Short mmCIF file of C-alpha atoms in Angstrom, two decimals:
data_model
loop_
_atom_site.label_atom_id
_atom_site.label_comp_id
_atom_site.label_asym_id
_atom_site.label_seq_id
_atom_site.Cartn_x
_atom_site.Cartn_y
_atom_site.Cartn_z
CA MET A 14 130.62 -62.55 46.46
CA ARG A 15 131.59 -59.96 48.91
CA THR A 16 134.39 -60.61 51.23
CA LYS A 17 134.04 -59.97 54.92
CA LEU A 18 136.38 -57.53 56.11
CA PRO A 19 138.14 -58.32 59.65
CA ALA A 20 136.95 -56.50 62.90
CA VAL A 21 140.22 -54.34 62.86
CA GLU A 22 139.74 -52.98 59.47
CA ARG A 23 136.10 -52.38 60.20
CA THR A 24 136.91 -50.15 62.92
CA ARG A 25 139.92 -48.31 61.21
CA ARG A 26 137.34 -47.35 58.34
CA LEU A 27 134.74 -46.09 60.86
CA ILE A 28 137.50 -43.91 62.54
CA ARG A 29 138.61 -42.61 59.15
CA SER A 30 134.85 -41.73 58.09
CA ALA A 31 134.15 -40.12 61.21
CA THR A 32 137.45 -38.14 61.14
CA THR A 33 136.57 -37.32 57.49
CA ALA A 34 133.35 -36.08 58.46
CA VAL A 35 134.31 -33.92 61.28
CA ALA A 36 137.15 -32.31 59.16
CA ALA A 37 134.58 -31.63 56.32
CA SER A 38 132.37 -30.12 58.99
CA LEU A 39 135.39 -27.80 60.13
CA VAL A 40 136.01 -26.79 56.51
CA ALA A 41 132.52 -26.01 55.90
CA THR A 42 131.82 -24.15 58.75
CA ALA A 43 135.16 -21.97 58.03
CA LEU A 44 133.81 -21.52 54.49
CA SER A 45 130.23 -20.61 55.41
CA GLY A 46 131.19 -18.48 58.36
CA CYS A 47 130.51 -18.39 61.89
CA SER A 48 127.66 -15.97 62.99
CA ALA A 49 129.98 -14.56 66.07
CA LEU A 50 132.52 -13.70 63.27
CA THR A 51 130.48 -12.43 60.51
CA GLN A 52 127.94 -10.66 62.54
CA PRO A 53 130.37 -9.71 65.57
CA ILE A 54 128.93 -7.82 68.73
CA ASN A 55 131.56 -6.00 70.83
CA GLY A 56 129.98 -7.02 74.41
CA VAL A 57 131.21 -6.42 77.89
CA PRO A 58 130.88 -9.23 80.25
CA ALA A 59 128.18 -8.63 82.91
CA ASP A 60 130.73 -8.90 85.75
CA ARG A 61 132.65 -6.36 84.38
CA LEU A 62 130.09 -3.89 83.73
CA PRO A 63 129.80 -0.38 85.94
CA SER A 64 126.87 -0.44 88.19
CA GLN A 65 125.25 2.52 86.63
CA PHE A 66 124.37 0.39 83.61
CA PHE A 67 122.34 -2.30 85.82
CA ALA A 68 118.50 -1.83 86.50
CA GLU A 69 117.43 -1.20 89.94
CA PRO A 70 115.85 -4.07 91.86
CA LYS A 71 112.14 -3.77 92.67
CA ASN A 72 111.52 -7.21 94.23
CA ASP A 73 111.79 -5.70 97.80
CA LEU A 74 109.59 -2.83 97.54
CA VAL A 75 106.80 -2.45 99.81
CA PRO A 76 103.34 -1.29 99.00
CA VAL A 77 102.64 2.21 100.59
CA ASP A 78 99.89 2.21 103.20
CA ILE A 79 96.94 3.52 101.18
CA ALA A 80 95.25 5.13 104.11
CA LEU A 81 98.04 8.01 103.42
CA LEU A 82 96.08 8.73 100.04
CA SER A 83 93.12 9.87 102.42
CA ILE A 84 92.24 12.67 104.71
CA GLU A 85 90.71 12.29 108.34
CA PRO A 86 87.55 13.84 108.40
CA PRO A 87 86.82 15.98 111.61
CA ARG A 88 84.65 14.73 114.36
CA ASP A 89 82.04 17.41 113.54
CA TYR A 90 81.27 18.38 110.06
CA GLN A 91 82.84 21.97 109.48
CA ILE A 92 80.25 24.20 107.12
CA SER A 93 82.11 26.18 104.18
CA GLY A 94 80.96 27.71 100.98
CA GLY A 95 78.71 25.47 98.94
CA ASP A 96 77.08 23.72 101.69
CA ILE A 97 73.14 23.66 101.62
CA LEU A 98 71.81 23.94 104.85
CA GLY A 99 68.13 22.97 106.30
CA ILE A 100 67.14 26.16 108.37
CA TYR A 101 63.83 26.47 110.34
CA VAL A 102 63.04 29.91 112.54
CA GLU A 103 59.71 29.52 113.95
CA GLY A 104 57.83 32.92 113.23
CA VAL A 105 60.80 34.22 110.94
CA LEU A 106 61.67 31.28 108.38
CA PRO A 107 58.82 31.05 107.23
CA PHE A 108 57.25 34.31 108.23
CA ASN A 109 54.21 33.34 110.57
CA PRO A 110 51.46 36.01 111.51
CA PRO A 111 50.99 36.39 115.16
CA ASN A 112 47.11 35.10 115.00
CA GLN A 113 47.96 31.95 113.17
CA PRO A 114 49.62 28.75 114.21
CA PRO A 115 53.37 28.06 113.11
CA GLU A 116 53.67 25.97 109.91
CA PRO A 117 55.72 22.64 110.59
CA PRO A 118 59.39 22.69 108.88
CA PRO A 119 59.62 20.83 105.54
CA VAL A 120 61.43 17.26 105.59
CA ASN A 121 64.01 16.70 102.89
CA PHE A 122 65.25 13.42 101.90
CA PRO A 123 68.81 12.93 100.60
CA ASP A 124 69.62 11.45 97.08
CA ALA A 125 69.98 7.61 96.52
CA ASP A 126 73.83 7.84 96.61
CA SER A 127 74.11 10.44 99.44
CA THR A 128 75.08 9.18 103.11
CA LEU A 129 73.15 11.86 104.77
CA PRO A 130 70.31 11.36 106.95
CA PRO A 131 66.75 13.15 106.35
CA SER A 132 66.98 17.11 107.09
CA ILE A 133 64.60 19.43 108.42
CA GLY A 134 63.98 22.96 107.28
CA TYR A 135 64.21 25.34 104.23
CA PRO A 136 67.39 25.15 101.82
CA ILE A 137 69.67 28.03 102.46
CA ALA A 138 73.03 27.88 100.65
CA VAL A 139 76.11 29.10 102.28
CA GLN A 140 77.98 31.57 99.98
CA ASP A 141 81.51 31.13 98.59
CA ASP A 142 82.76 33.75 101.16
CA GLY A 143 81.29 31.45 104.18
CA THR A 144 78.27 33.70 104.81
CA LEU A 145 74.63 32.74 105.38
CA SER A 146 71.75 34.96 104.46
CA LEU A 147 68.85 34.85 106.71
CA PRO A 148 65.66 37.31 106.83
CA LEU A 149 65.75 40.42 108.94
CA ILE A 150 69.39 40.03 109.86
CA GLU A 151 72.80 40.85 108.36
CA PRO A 152 74.64 37.86 106.75
CA LEU A 153 76.33 35.96 109.19
CA ASP A 154 79.87 34.39 109.00
CA VAL A 155 79.60 30.63 109.56
CA ASP A 156 82.80 29.46 107.65
CA GLY A 157 84.47 26.50 109.60
CA LEU A 158 81.56 26.41 112.17
CA THR A 159 79.93 23.10 113.37
CA LEU A 160 76.18 22.93 113.16
CA GLU A 161 75.40 23.34 116.75
CA GLN A 162 77.75 26.75 116.55
CA VAL A 163 75.74 27.79 113.52
CA ARG A 164 72.45 27.21 115.45
CA ASP A 165 73.98 29.25 118.39
CA ALA A 166 75.01 32.22 116.27
CA ILE A 167 71.56 32.48 114.67
CA ARG A 168 69.84 32.39 118.23
CA ASP A 169 72.00 34.94 119.43
CA LYS A 170 72.00 37.05 116.44
CA TYR A 171 67.92 37.11 116.44
CA ILE A 172 68.05 37.93 120.09
CA ASP A 173 70.35 40.68 119.89
CA GLU A 174 68.36 42.35 117.11
CA ASP A 175 65.25 42.05 119.37
CA ILE A 176 63.41 39.92 116.69
CA LEU A 177 62.90 37.00 119.06
CA ARG A 178 62.30 36.49 122.32
CA PRO A 179 64.83 33.93 124.29
CA GLU A 180 61.91 31.53 124.88
CA LYS A 181 60.78 31.54 121.22
CA ALA A 182 64.44 31.45 119.62
CA ARG A 183 64.86 27.76 118.96
CA PRO A 184 65.96 27.54 115.31
CA ILE A 185 66.83 24.19 113.87
CA VAL A 186 69.86 23.96 111.53
CA THR A 187 70.47 20.64 109.48
CA ILE A 188 72.51 19.77 106.27
CA ILE A 189 70.69 19.03 103.19
CA LYS A 190 73.61 18.69 100.71
CA GLU A 191 77.37 18.86 101.45
CA ARG A 192 79.62 20.87 99.24
CA THR A 193 81.40 18.96 96.51
CA TYR A 194 84.80 19.33 94.50
CA ASP A 195 84.85 18.89 90.94
CA VAL A 196 88.12 16.66 90.00
CA ILE A 197 89.40 15.42 86.83
CA VAL A 198 90.79 11.86 86.68
CA VAL A 199 92.65 11.05 83.84
CA ARG A 200 93.64 7.22 83.64
CA GLU A 201 95.73 5.06 80.87
CA ASP A 202 95.43 1.99 82.74
CA GLY A 203 91.82 1.25 81.39
CA GLY A 204 90.43 2.30 84.83
CA GLY A 205 86.89 3.84 85.00
CA THR A 206 83.58 4.06 86.82
CA PRO A 207 81.06 1.07 86.21
CA ASN A 208 79.15 3.33 83.87
CA ASN A 209 81.68 3.69 80.96
CA GLY A 210 81.66 -0.24 80.41
CA LEU A 211 85.41 -0.75 81.01
CA ASN A 212 86.77 -3.96 82.39
CA VAL A 213 90.32 -3.29 84.27
CA GLN A 214 91.34 -6.89 84.18
CA ASN A 215 90.66 -7.30 80.34
CA VAL A 216 92.88 -4.20 79.70
CA ALA A 217 95.57 -5.22 82.19
CA SER A 218 95.76 -8.85 80.41
CA GLN A 219 96.05 -6.91 77.13
CA PHE A 220 99.17 -5.34 78.21
CA LEU A 221 100.66 -8.49 79.64
CA THR A 222 100.32 -10.02 76.60
CA GLY A 223 101.85 -7.22 74.34
CA GLY A 224 98.50 -5.45 73.33
CA SER A 225 98.48 -2.39 75.39
CA ASP A 226 96.43 0.79 74.33
CA ARG A 227 97.42 3.86 75.53
CA SER A 228 94.10 5.80 74.97
CA ALA A 229 93.23 7.37 78.23
CA SER A 230 89.86 7.23 80.14
CA GLY A 231 88.37 9.50 82.78
CA GLY A 232 86.02 12.41 83.45
CA LEU A 233 84.79 14.76 85.85
CA VAL A 234 84.31 13.43 89.65
CA LYS A 235 82.29 15.01 92.25
CA LEU A 236 83.63 14.36 95.86
CA PRO A 237 82.05 15.40 98.90
CA ALA A 238 83.73 17.60 101.52
CA TYR A 239 86.25 15.44 103.55
CA LYS A 240 86.27 12.68 100.81
CA ASN A 241 87.97 15.00 98.46
CA ASP A 242 91.22 13.33 98.66
CA ILE A 243 93.32 11.00 96.11
CA LEU A 244 91.92 7.67 97.56
CA HIS A 245 88.35 8.59 97.14
CA ALA A 246 89.03 9.83 93.32
CA LEU A 247 90.76 6.63 92.49
CA VAL A 248 88.00 4.56 94.06
CA GLU A 249 85.37 6.34 92.17
CA THR A 250 87.15 5.78 88.77
CA GLY A 251 88.10 2.22 89.20
CA GLY A 252 90.74 1.66 92.17
CA LEU A 253 94.49 1.74 92.38
CA PRO A 254 96.27 1.83 89.21
CA GLY A 255 96.35 -1.52 87.43
CA LEU A 256 99.29 -3.42 86.12
CA ASN A 257 99.63 -1.72 82.72
CA ALA A 258 100.05 1.81 85.06
CA LYS A 259 103.12 2.95 86.59
CA ASN A 260 103.11 2.68 90.45
CA GLU A 261 102.67 6.30 91.23
CA VAL A 262 100.02 8.90 91.13
CA LYS A 263 100.35 12.43 89.28
CA VAL A 264 98.42 15.43 90.68
CA LEU A 265 98.51 18.45 88.57
CA ARG A 266 97.00 21.33 90.55
CA ALA A 267 94.41 23.66 88.97
CA SER A 268 95.85 27.06 90.36
CA ARG A 269 97.05 29.69 88.07
CA ALA A 270 100.43 29.67 89.98
CA ASP A 271 101.03 26.09 89.17
CA GLN A 272 100.07 26.33 85.62
CA ARG A 273 102.56 29.09 85.36
CA LYS A 274 105.26 27.36 86.82
CA ARG A 275 104.75 24.23 84.43
CA ALA A 276 104.77 26.50 81.49
CA GLN A 277 108.02 27.99 82.65
CA PHE A 278 109.59 24.75 83.52
CA MET A 279 109.12 23.43 79.94
CA GLN A 280 110.27 26.68 78.32
CA GLN A 281 113.53 26.60 80.40
CA TRP A 282 113.69 22.95 79.36
CA ASN A 283 113.54 23.67 75.72
CA LEU A 284 116.08 26.19 75.74
CA GLN A 285 118.54 24.07 77.25
CA GLN A 286 118.09 21.23 74.88
CA GLN A 287 118.34 23.78 71.99
CA ALA A 288 121.80 25.02 73.72
CA LEU A 289 122.63 21.23 73.87
CA ARG A 290 122.03 20.32 70.33
CA LEU A 291 124.91 22.84 69.40
CA ASP A 292 127.63 20.55 71.22
CA PRO A 293 127.99 17.41 69.36
CA CYS A 294 129.81 15.87 72.51
CA ALA A 295 127.20 16.94 74.95
CA CYS A 296 125.23 14.51 76.85
CA PRO A 297 121.61 15.47 76.91
CA PRO A 298 120.31 15.04 80.50
CA LYS A 299 116.87 13.44 81.55
CA LEU A 300 113.88 15.25 81.77
CA PRO A 301 114.23 16.52 85.45
CA GLU A 302 110.93 16.29 87.82
CA ASP A 303 108.45 19.15 87.21
CA PRO A 304 108.33 20.99 90.71
CA SER A 305 104.66 21.80 90.07
CA VAL A 306 103.62 18.27 89.45
CA LEU A 307 103.08 16.23 92.57
CA ARG A 308 104.19 12.52 92.03
CA ILE A 309 103.11 10.29 94.86
CA PRO A 310 104.72 6.61 94.80
CA LEU A 311 102.78 3.53 95.55
CA ARG A 312 105.84 1.43 96.32
CA LEU A 313 108.79 2.18 98.22
CA LYS A 314 111.91 0.39 99.64
CA PRO A 315 111.60 -1.22 102.84
CA GLY A 316 112.61 1.26 105.71
CA VAL A 317 111.84 4.33 103.65
CA VAL A 318 109.00 6.58 105.29
CA PRO A 319 106.94 7.97 102.61
CA ASP A 320 106.82 11.89 102.42
CA ILE A 321 102.96 12.00 102.17
CA ASP A 322 101.33 15.23 103.94
CA GLU A 323 97.44 15.63 104.40
CA GLU A 324 97.99 18.75 102.06
CA ASP A 325 99.24 16.72 99.31
CA VAL A 326 96.42 14.51 98.99
CA VAL A 327 93.57 17.03 99.34
CA LEU A 328 91.96 17.91 95.95
CA LYS A 329 90.39 21.02 95.13
CA ASP A 330 88.13 22.23 92.21
CA GLY A 331 89.98 21.80 88.71
CA ASP A 332 92.56 19.75 90.14
CA ILE A 333 93.88 16.62 87.84
CA VAL A 334 94.76 13.08 89.26
CA TYR A 335 96.65 11.47 86.32
CA ILE A 336 97.67 7.59 86.17
CA GLU A 337 100.31 7.23 83.49
CA SER A 338 100.34 4.16 81.31
CA ARG A 339 103.98 2.30 81.31
CA GLU A 340 103.61 1.24 77.86
CA THR A 341 107.42 2.19 77.06
CA GLU A 342 108.46 -0.56 79.64
CA VAL A 343 109.15 -2.98 77.31
CA TYR A 344 112.23 -5.13 76.02
CA TYR A 345 112.91 -6.61 72.57
CA THR A 346 114.35 -9.99 71.46
CA GLY A 347 116.17 -11.01 68.14
CA GLY A 348 118.83 -13.32 66.78
CA LEU A 349 117.80 -16.69 67.37
CA LEU A 350 115.22 -15.68 69.97
CA ASN A 351 111.66 -15.30 68.76
CA GLY A 352 111.57 -11.56 67.58
CA GLY A 353 109.10 -9.59 69.44
CA GLN A 354 108.16 -6.86 71.98
CA PHE A 355 107.43 -8.11 75.50
CA PRO A 356 106.21 -5.96 78.63
CA LEU A 357 108.30 -5.97 81.95
CA PRO A 358 106.84 -6.73 85.04
CA ARG A 359 105.64 -3.89 87.33
CA ASP A 360 106.21 -5.23 90.77
CA TYR A 361 108.91 -7.48 90.43
CA ASP A 362 112.26 -8.30 88.79
CA LEU A 363 113.12 -10.06 85.36
CA ASP A 364 116.50 -11.37 84.85
CA VAL A 365 117.88 -12.45 81.28
CA LEU A 366 116.97 -16.28 81.82
CA GLY A 367 113.54 -15.10 82.80
CA ALA A 368 113.45 -12.81 79.68
CA ILE A 369 114.29 -15.57 77.34
CA ALA A 370 111.56 -17.92 79.04
CA VAL A 371 108.85 -15.06 78.47
CA ALA A 372 110.11 -14.80 74.79
CA GLY A 373 109.03 -18.49 74.39
CA SER A 374 112.72 -19.91 74.02
CA SER A 375 114.10 -22.97 76.67
CA ILE A 376 117.33 -22.05 78.07
CA GLY A 377 118.63 -25.90 77.85
CA GLY A 378 117.08 -26.62 74.59
CA THR A 379 118.37 -28.44 71.55
CA ALA A 380 119.60 -26.85 68.28
CA GLN A 381 116.39 -27.92 66.53
CA GLN A 382 114.48 -25.58 68.86
CA PHE A 383 116.53 -22.62 67.67
CA GLY A 384 116.14 -23.50 64.08
CA GLN A 385 119.34 -25.61 63.34
CA SER A 386 119.12 -28.94 61.98
CA VAL A 387 121.21 -31.51 63.42
CA GLY A 388 119.90 -35.02 62.31
CA ARG A 389 117.37 -37.68 63.32
CA GLY A 390 117.30 -38.45 67.00
CA ALA A 391 120.61 -36.27 67.60
CA GLN A 392 120.63 -33.54 70.21
CA GLY A 393 122.72 -30.59 69.37
CA VAL A 394 124.15 -27.96 71.42
CA PRO A 395 122.09 -25.12 72.22
CA PRO A 396 123.28 -21.41 71.85
CA THR A 397 124.81 -20.00 74.86
CA MET A 398 126.01 -16.32 74.06
CA LEU A 399 123.40 -13.60 75.02
CA TYR A 400 124.05 -10.15 74.16
CA VAL A 401 121.85 -7.13 76.03
CA LEU A 402 121.97 -4.07 74.05
CA ARG A 403 121.23 -1.33 76.65
CA SER A 404 121.25 2.37 76.18
CA ASP A 405 123.96 4.48 77.88
CA GLY A 406 121.60 7.60 78.31
CA CYS A 407 123.52 9.54 75.88
CA GLY A 408 122.53 8.60 72.47
CA GLY A 409 124.51 5.43 72.42
CA GLN A 410 124.57 2.01 73.85
CA VAL A 411 126.45 -0.76 75.55
CA ALA A 412 126.43 -4.44 74.72
CA ILE A 413 126.21 -6.70 78.00
CA GLU A 414 127.68 -9.92 77.23
CA VAL A 415 126.14 -13.03 79.15
CA ASP A 416 127.25 -16.51 78.87
CA LEU A 417 124.04 -18.53 79.78
CA SER A 418 125.70 -21.56 80.52
CA GLN A 419 127.80 -19.69 83.46
CA ALA A 420 124.27 -17.72 84.24
CA ILE A 421 122.43 -20.73 84.95
CA ASN A 422 125.02 -21.70 87.89
CA ASP A 423 125.76 -18.10 88.83
CA PRO A 424 123.18 -15.51 89.63
CA ARG A 425 125.47 -12.71 89.70
CA SER A 426 126.06 -13.20 86.06
CA ARG A 427 122.42 -12.70 84.87
CA PRO A 428 121.76 -9.17 84.75
CA LEU A 429 118.21 -7.58 85.39
CA VAL A 430 116.37 -6.38 82.15
CA GLN A 431 115.32 -3.10 82.14
CA ALA A 432 112.96 -0.88 79.80
CA GLY A 433 114.48 -0.44 76.17
CA ASP A 434 116.78 -3.34 76.29
CA THR A 435 117.33 -5.56 73.23
CA LEU A 436 118.16 -9.38 73.85
CA ILE A 437 120.16 -10.80 70.95
CA LEU A 438 120.97 -14.72 71.01
CA GLN A 439 123.93 -16.34 69.32
CA TYR A 440 125.83 -19.55 68.85
CA LYS A 441 129.59 -19.54 69.89
CA CYS A 442 131.73 -20.46 66.97
CA GLU A 443 132.62 -23.86 68.62
CA GLU A 444 128.82 -24.59 69.29
CA GLU A 445 128.28 -24.10 65.32
CA ALA A 446 131.15 -26.28 64.64
CA ILE A 447 129.84 -28.99 66.69
CA ASN A 448 126.25 -28.71 65.59
CA PHE A 449 127.45 -28.81 62.03
CA GLY A 450 129.75 -31.75 62.46
CA LEU A 451 127.13 -33.74 64.02
CA SER A 452 124.74 -32.85 61.08
CA THR A 453 127.43 -33.89 58.57
CA PHE A 454 128.35 -37.25 60.43
CA PHE A 455 124.63 -38.17 60.84
CA THR A 456 123.86 -37.37 57.10
CA PHE A 457 127.26 -38.59 55.43
CA GLY A 458 129.03 -40.49 58.03
CA ILE A 459 126.44 -43.05 58.73
CA ALA A 460 125.64 -43.61 55.07
CA GLU A 461 129.46 -44.27 54.57
CA LEU A 462 129.57 -46.88 57.29
CA LEU A 463 126.75 -48.55 55.73
CA ARG A 464 128.22 -48.90 52.52
CA ASN A 465 131.52 -50.45 54.32
#
């Protein structure tokens, strides 16, 4: 027959059992090793880090007025090389014998995708030098003239040459086809014309879920005169850059002078890099801006006036419009976080707390959520030590130490995540000791109490 222990004795045994369990957990933690001791990371607290190691905020960036990407057409269309005019000169074009009635001018209907009205006259092309060749007269220089001015020039020329009498000189001049400019558009954001079967939203969603593809799409785009600008080139190939593209447009001019500048720039850059490799202490600089490549940002800080001239947005034959992917704008996770690669938002900031949430972990979760068993029904202590491994720009790295318990309450203690960062989450030693003690108590301490 068991003797029932007094209440005071049961309390003493309970205290001894709990003390024994906690002591055993501390000894086991010391023997097994704390991850902060066995895998140390020499970090610098976020509030002590110089400003050059922090990412530039982009929450306050304002979109650029897209009207700046287009050119303003003149009130009256100005003729130039490549235009096809419809011209009718009674008795001359076409030639008509004096004893026969004049032939009526032909009517030309534009293509289905053209915005021009029907035209009248015989098609005569304006030469590349801006001249117009007509029967019985020398070529006329019509470059930069309007239709009305071209009509007056033809009339005056035939009257001056005594070919037509003033009362019979009534030429008709219309536009059959506008001149066009062949522009190449290369897009790495999945944009494209409806004919290529690409869905911009699907490609953008693939990037946001970590499955981007940097294969480029694009082709040759024919832009009519006074629509040969960046905005029309983008509209013809799918619109403005998507979420998986950089917020800028690059323009590479097709002129030989610009091509030589680009080649000289890359040659000088390679020579500079070879010289720096001979010095082990040198810090290789970033690739500077190519002076022959025009970069037009699509978002700027408030109050900044975009420096975009009309000459910048005009496109000529052979120019290349390039939409670059931002596939490298990602961050990585490790440690107690779910390992993976995650894209950064393009138009807003992401701090370390948001980055942890994107990685699929809860900031205030329990120890079980981070892979540590505590016991049935027990809520363990979550890890609160985060290290952000960031490149210093010279081949090394700096470890930013972030205390999550402090970062939750102080926005200044949670730095923004930038491209290339690696986030590693660890337990503090005291957190591992507490969790191990709770696990030991619920495993052995409860059993010991039940036996007593």
